[in-house]
Amino acid sequence: MSLAFRSGRRPILAGNWKMNLERKSALGLAAAVRERVGERDDVEVALFPPFVYLDEVARLLSGAKVKVGAQNCCDEASGAFTGEISAAMLVDVGCDWVILGHSERRHLYGEGDALVGAKVKAALVAGLKPIVCVGETLAEREGKSTEQVVSRQLSAALAGVSRLDLARLVVAYDPVGAIGTGKTATPDQAGEVHRYLRGVLGGLHDMEVAKSMRILYGGSVKPDNVRDLMQVADIDGCLVGGASLKSESFLPLLEFR
Ligand code: PEP
């Protein structure tokens, strides 16, 4: 049994497909994950397909242990917001989860802390479980401002979120320099930031709720490094990009114990 599970926090394996796959490969991959996960309930598995495949993937996974989430949502409930998708629409097509504040949204599309915070609130109101991403850039790490950056991002995203709602929320630490680069943070580096983030959560509310919350690591997680990362006491699962796109690289991650 992993340390993460001994902590009472059920590990999560989340596959963020980003803007990849097409209908046939998306459904094939979801079916393979469903089959491998079967009735396992020692790990929570969630897949995050592009918006247009959510409905079909959610239907395919209906009744299965594998859950579905979106990679983003709008901070508004409805109205004249061309190209946007509301949190309620995601619930309507069978989503349980939504990723918010991913560094690609922050850095490529200019999503700031306040917008991420508004999206978190909209997602919670609609009944979704947000995975809130935080993470410093390489320059920020080298400038020794990791803690300042992740603390600012987390505090802004969680401002005004009640203690009760925190139970539905998961944090993901995604150091930008590790995403899609193969340069995974070492278990020690990741563990240090996870411990720090749990302290920030404790400061925002209290340590009891902070200890119950799951903090995922994301950044070039692969079958050959997942075990070492998951041994770290404060790492409660992984947010996986590249390796989640193929069953050959995603399914072995389930054997992280
Ligand atoms: C991510 O996008 O959150 C991510 C961790 O990607 P990758 O696994 O490809 O580094």
Coordinates of C-alpha atoms and ligand atoms in Angstrom, one line a residue:
M1 CA 0.0 0.0 0.0
S2 CA 1.4 3.4 -0.9
L3 CA 2.2 6.1 1.6
A4 CA -0.5 8.3 -0.2
F5 CA -3.1 5.7 0.6
R6 CA -1.9 5.1 4.2
S7 CA -2.4 8.8 4.6
G8 CA -6.1 8.2 4.1
R9 CA -6.0 10.1 0.8
R10 CA -7.1 8.0 -2.2
P11 CA -4.5 8.4 -5.0
I12 CA -5.7 9.9 -8.3
L13 CA -4.4 9.2 -11.7
A14 CA -5.6 11.9 -14.1
G15 CA -4.9 11.8 -17.9
N16 CA -5.0 15.2 -19.5
W17 CA -5.2 14.5 -23.3
K18 CA -4.9 18.2 -24.1
M19 CA -5.6 18.9 -27.9
N20 CA -4.8 15.4 -28.9
L21 CA -6.4 12.2 -30.3
E22 CA -9.5 12.0 -32.5
R23 CA -12.8 10.3 -32.0
K24 CA -11.7 6.7 -32.8
S25 CA -8.5 6.8 -30.8
A26 CA -10.1 8.7 -27.9
L27 CA -12.9 6.0 -27.6
G28 CA -10.4 3.2 -28.0
L29 CA -8.1 4.6 -25.2
A30 CA -11.0 5.2 -22.9
A31 CA -12.2 1.6 -23.4
A32 CA -8.8 0.2 -22.7
V33 CA -8.5 2.3 -19.5
R34 CA -12.0 1.2 -18.4
E35 CA -11.0 -2.5 -18.9
R36 CA -7.8 -2.2 -17.0
V37 CA -9.3 -0.3 -14.1
G38 CA -12.2 -2.7 -13.8
E39 CA -13.5 -2.7 -10.2
R40 CA -10.4 -1.2 -8.6
D41 CA -11.2 1.4 -6.1
D42 CA -7.8 1.9 -4.5
V43 CA -7.1 4.6 -7.1
E44 CA -9.3 7.2 -8.7
V45 CA -8.8 7.4 -12.4
A46 CA -10.1 10.3 -14.5
L47 CA -9.7 11.1 -18.2
F48 CA -9.7 14.6 -19.6
P49 CA -10.6 14.5 -23.4
P50 CA -11.0 17.6 -25.6
F51 CA -14.5 19.2 -25.2
V52 CA -15.9 17.7 -28.4
Y53 CA -15.3 14.1 -27.2
L54 CA -16.5 14.5 -23.6
D55 CA -20.1 13.4 -24.3
E56 CA -19.2 10.2 -26.1
V57 CA -16.3 9.3 -23.7
A58 CA -18.6 9.9 -20.7
R59 CA -21.3 7.6 -22.3
L60 CA -18.7 4.9 -22.9
L61 CA -17.5 5.2 -19.3
S62 CA -21.0 5.4 -17.8
G63 CA -21.2 3.0 -14.8
A64 CA -17.4 2.4 -14.8
K65 CA -15.0 3.4 -12.1
V66 CA -13.1 5.7 -14.6
K67 CA -14.5 9.3 -14.5
V68 CA -14.4 12.1 -17.0
G69 CA -13.5 15.7 -16.8
A70 CA -12.9 18.7 -19.0
Q71 CA -9.6 20.7 -19.4
N72 CA -11.2 24.1 -18.8
C73 CA -14.5 25.8 -18.3
C74 CA -16.0 29.3 -18.4
D75 CA -16.3 31.4 -15.3
E76 CA -19.7 32.6 -16.4
A77 CA -22.9 30.5 -16.1
S78 CA -24.4 31.3 -19.5
G79 CA -24.8 34.1 -22.0
A80 CA -23.0 35.8 -24.9
F81 CA -19.6 34.2 -24.4
T82 CA -18.8 32.9 -27.9
G83 CA -16.7 29.8 -27.9
E84 CA -17.0 29.2 -24.2
I85 CA -18.3 26.1 -22.3
S86 CA -20.1 26.5 -19.0
A87 CA -19.5 24.2 -16.0
A88 CA -23.2 23.2 -16.0
M89 CA -22.8 22.1 -19.6
L90 CA -19.9 19.8 -18.5
V91 CA -22.1 18.3 -15.8
D92 CA -24.8 17.9 -18.3
V93 CA -22.6 15.6 -20.5
G94 CA -21.4 13.5 -17.7
C95 CA -18.3 15.3 -16.4
D96 CA -17.3 14.9 -12.7
W97 CA -14.0 16.9 -12.9
V98 CA -12.5 20.0 -14.5
I99 CA -8.9 21.0 -14.7
L100 CA -8.5 24.8 -14.0
G101 CA -5.5 27.1 -14.1
H102 CA -3.3 24.7 -16.1
S103 CA 0.0 26.5 -17.0
E104 CA -0.9 26.2 -20.7
R105 CA -4.0 28.2 -20.0
R106 CA -2.1 30.7 -17.8
H107 CA 0.8 31.2 -20.1
L108 CA -0.5 30.6 -23.6
Y109 CA -4.0 32.2 -23.1
G110 CA -3.2 34.7 -20.4
E111 CA -5.5 33.4 -17.7
G112 CA -4.6 35.2 -14.5
D113 CA -5.1 34.3 -10.9
A114 CA -8.4 36.2 -10.6
L115 CA -10.0 34.4 -13.6
V116 CA -8.8 31.0 -12.3
G117 CA -10.4 31.8 -9.0
A118 CA -13.7 32.8 -10.7
K119 CA -13.6 29.5 -12.7
V120 CA -13.1 27.5 -9.5
K121 CA -16.1 29.1 -8.0
A122 CA -18.2 28.5 -11.1
A123 CA -17.1 24.9 -11.2
L124 CA -18.0 24.3 -7.6
V125 CA -21.4 25.9 -8.0
A126 CA -22.2 23.6 -10.9
G127 CA -21.1 20.5 -8.8
L128 CA -17.8 19.8 -10.5
K129 CA -14.7 18.8 -8.7
P130 CA -11.9 21.1 -9.8
I131 CA -8.2 20.1 -10.2
V132 CA -6.5 23.5 -9.6
C133 CA -3.1 23.7 -11.2
V134 CA -0.2 25.7 -9.8
G135 CA 3.4 25.8 -10.8
E136 CA 6.4 28.1 -11.3
T137 CA 8.3 28.6 -14.5
L138 CA 11.9 27.6 -14.8
A139 CA 13.0 31.2 -14.5
E140 CA 10.9 31.6 -11.3
R141 CA 12.4 28.4 -9.9
E142 CA 15.9 29.6 -10.7
G143 CA 15.0 33.0 -9.2
K144 CA 14.1 31.1 -6.0
S145 CA 10.5 32.3 -6.1
T146 CA 8.8 28.9 -6.4
E147 CA 7.1 29.2 -3.0
Q148 CA 6.0 32.8 -3.6
V149 CA 4.5 31.9 -7.0
V150 CA 2.6 28.8 -6.0
S151 CA 1.4 30.3 -2.8
R152 CA 0.0 33.3 -4.7
Q153 CA -1.7 31.1 -7.3
L154 CA -3.2 28.8 -4.7
S155 CA -4.5 31.5 -2.4
A156 CA -6.1 33.4 -5.3
A157 CA -7.7 30.2 -6.7
L158 CA -9.1 29.3 -3.4
A159 CA -10.1 32.7 -2.1
G160 CA -13.7 32.5 -0.8
V161 CA -13.9 28.7 -1.2
S162 CA -15.6 27.3 1.9
R163 CA -14.1 24.5 4.0
L164 CA -16.9 22.2 2.8
D165 CA -16.1 22.9 -0.9
L166 CA -12.4 22.3 -0.3
A167 CA -13.2 18.6 0.2
R168 CA -14.2 18.4 -3.5
L169 CA -11.1 20.2 -4.7
V170 CA -7.8 18.8 -5.7
V171 CA -4.5 20.7 -6.2
A172 CA -2.0 19.8 -8.9
Y173 CA 1.6 21.0 -8.7
D174 CA 2.9 21.3 -12.3
P175 CA 6.3 22.9 -12.5
V176 CA 6.2 24.5 -16.0
G177 CA 9.8 23.4 -16.8
A178 CA 8.8 19.7 -16.3
I179 CA 5.7 19.7 -18.5
G180 CA 6.2 17.8 -21.7
T181 CA 10.0 18.2 -21.5
G182 CA 11.0 14.9 -19.9
K183 CA 12.6 16.9 -17.1
T184 CA 10.6 15.5 -14.3
A185 CA 11.1 17.1 -10.9
T186 CA 13.0 14.8 -8.6
P187 CA 10.8 13.2 -5.9
D188 CA 12.7 15.4 -3.3
Q189 CA 12.0 18.6 -5.3
A190 CA 8.4 17.8 -5.8
G191 CA 7.9 16.6 -2.2
E192 CA 9.3 19.8 -0.9
V193 CA 6.8 21.9 -2.8
H194 CA 3.9 19.6 -2.0
R195 CA 4.7 19.9 1.7
Y196 CA 4.8 23.6 1.3
L197 CA 1.5 23.7 -0.5
R198 CA -0.2 21.6 2.2
G199 CA 1.0 24.2 4.7
V200 CA -0.5 26.9 2.5
L201 CA -3.8 25.0 2.5
G202 CA -3.6 24.8 6.3
G203 CA -3.0 28.5 6.5
L204 CA -6.0 29.3 4.3
H205 CA -8.2 27.0 6.5
D206 CA -6.8 24.6 9.0
M207 CA -4.4 21.6 9.0
E208 CA -7.2 19.1 9.4
V209 CA -8.7 20.0 6.0
A210 CA -5.3 20.4 4.5
K211 CA -4.3 16.9 5.5
S212 CA -7.4 15.5 3.9
M213 CA -6.8 17.2 0.5
R214 CA -5.1 15.6 -2.4
I215 CA -2.1 17.2 -4.1
L216 CA -1.1 15.7 -7.4
Y217 CA 2.2 16.0 -9.2
G218 CA 2.4 16.8 -12.9
G219 CA 5.4 17.1 -15.2
S220 CA 6.7 14.3 -17.5
V221 CA 5.3 11.5 -15.3
K222 CA 6.1 8.2 -17.0
P223 CA 6.0 4.4 -16.2
D224 CA 9.7 4.6 -15.1
N225 CA 9.4 7.4 -12.6
V226 CA 5.8 7.1 -11.3
R227 CA 6.8 4.7 -8.4
D228 CA 9.5 7.0 -7.0
L229 CA 7.2 10.0 -7.1
M230 CA 4.3 8.1 -5.5
Q231 CA 6.5 7.0 -2.7
V232 CA 6.7 10.6 -1.5
A233 CA 4.4 11.2 1.5
D234 CA 2.7 14.4 0.2
I235 CA 2.3 13.3 -3.4
D236 CA -1.3 11.9 -3.7
G237 CA -1.4 11.1 -7.4
C238 CA -0.3 12.4 -10.8
L239 CA -1.6 14.6 -13.5
V240 CA -0.3 13.1 -16.7
G241 CA -0.1 14.7 -20.1
G242 CA 2.0 13.0 -22.8
A243 CA 2.0 9.5 -21.2
S244 CA -1.8 9.5 -21.0
L245 CA -2.2 9.5 -24.8
K246 CA -1.4 5.8 -25.3
S247 CA -2.5 2.8 -23.3
E248 CA 1.1 1.4 -23.4
S249 CA 2.3 4.4 -21.4
F250 CA -0.8 5.2 -19.3
L251 CA -1.9 1.7 -18.1
P252 CA 1.5 0.9 -16.5
L253 CA 1.1 4.0 -14.4
L254 CA -1.7 2.3 -12.5
E255 CA 0.9 -0.1 -11.1
F256 CA 2.6 2.7 -9.1
R257 CA 2.5 0.8 -5.8
Ligands
PEP1 C1 0.5 18.5 -17.8 O1 0.1 19.0 -18.8 O2 -0.1 18.8 -16.7 C2 1.6 17.5 -17.8 C3 2.0 17.2 -16.7 O3 2.1 17.1 -19.0 P1 3.2 16.1 -19.3 O4 2.9 14.8 -18.5 O5 3.2 15.8 -20.8 O6 4.5 16.7 -18.8

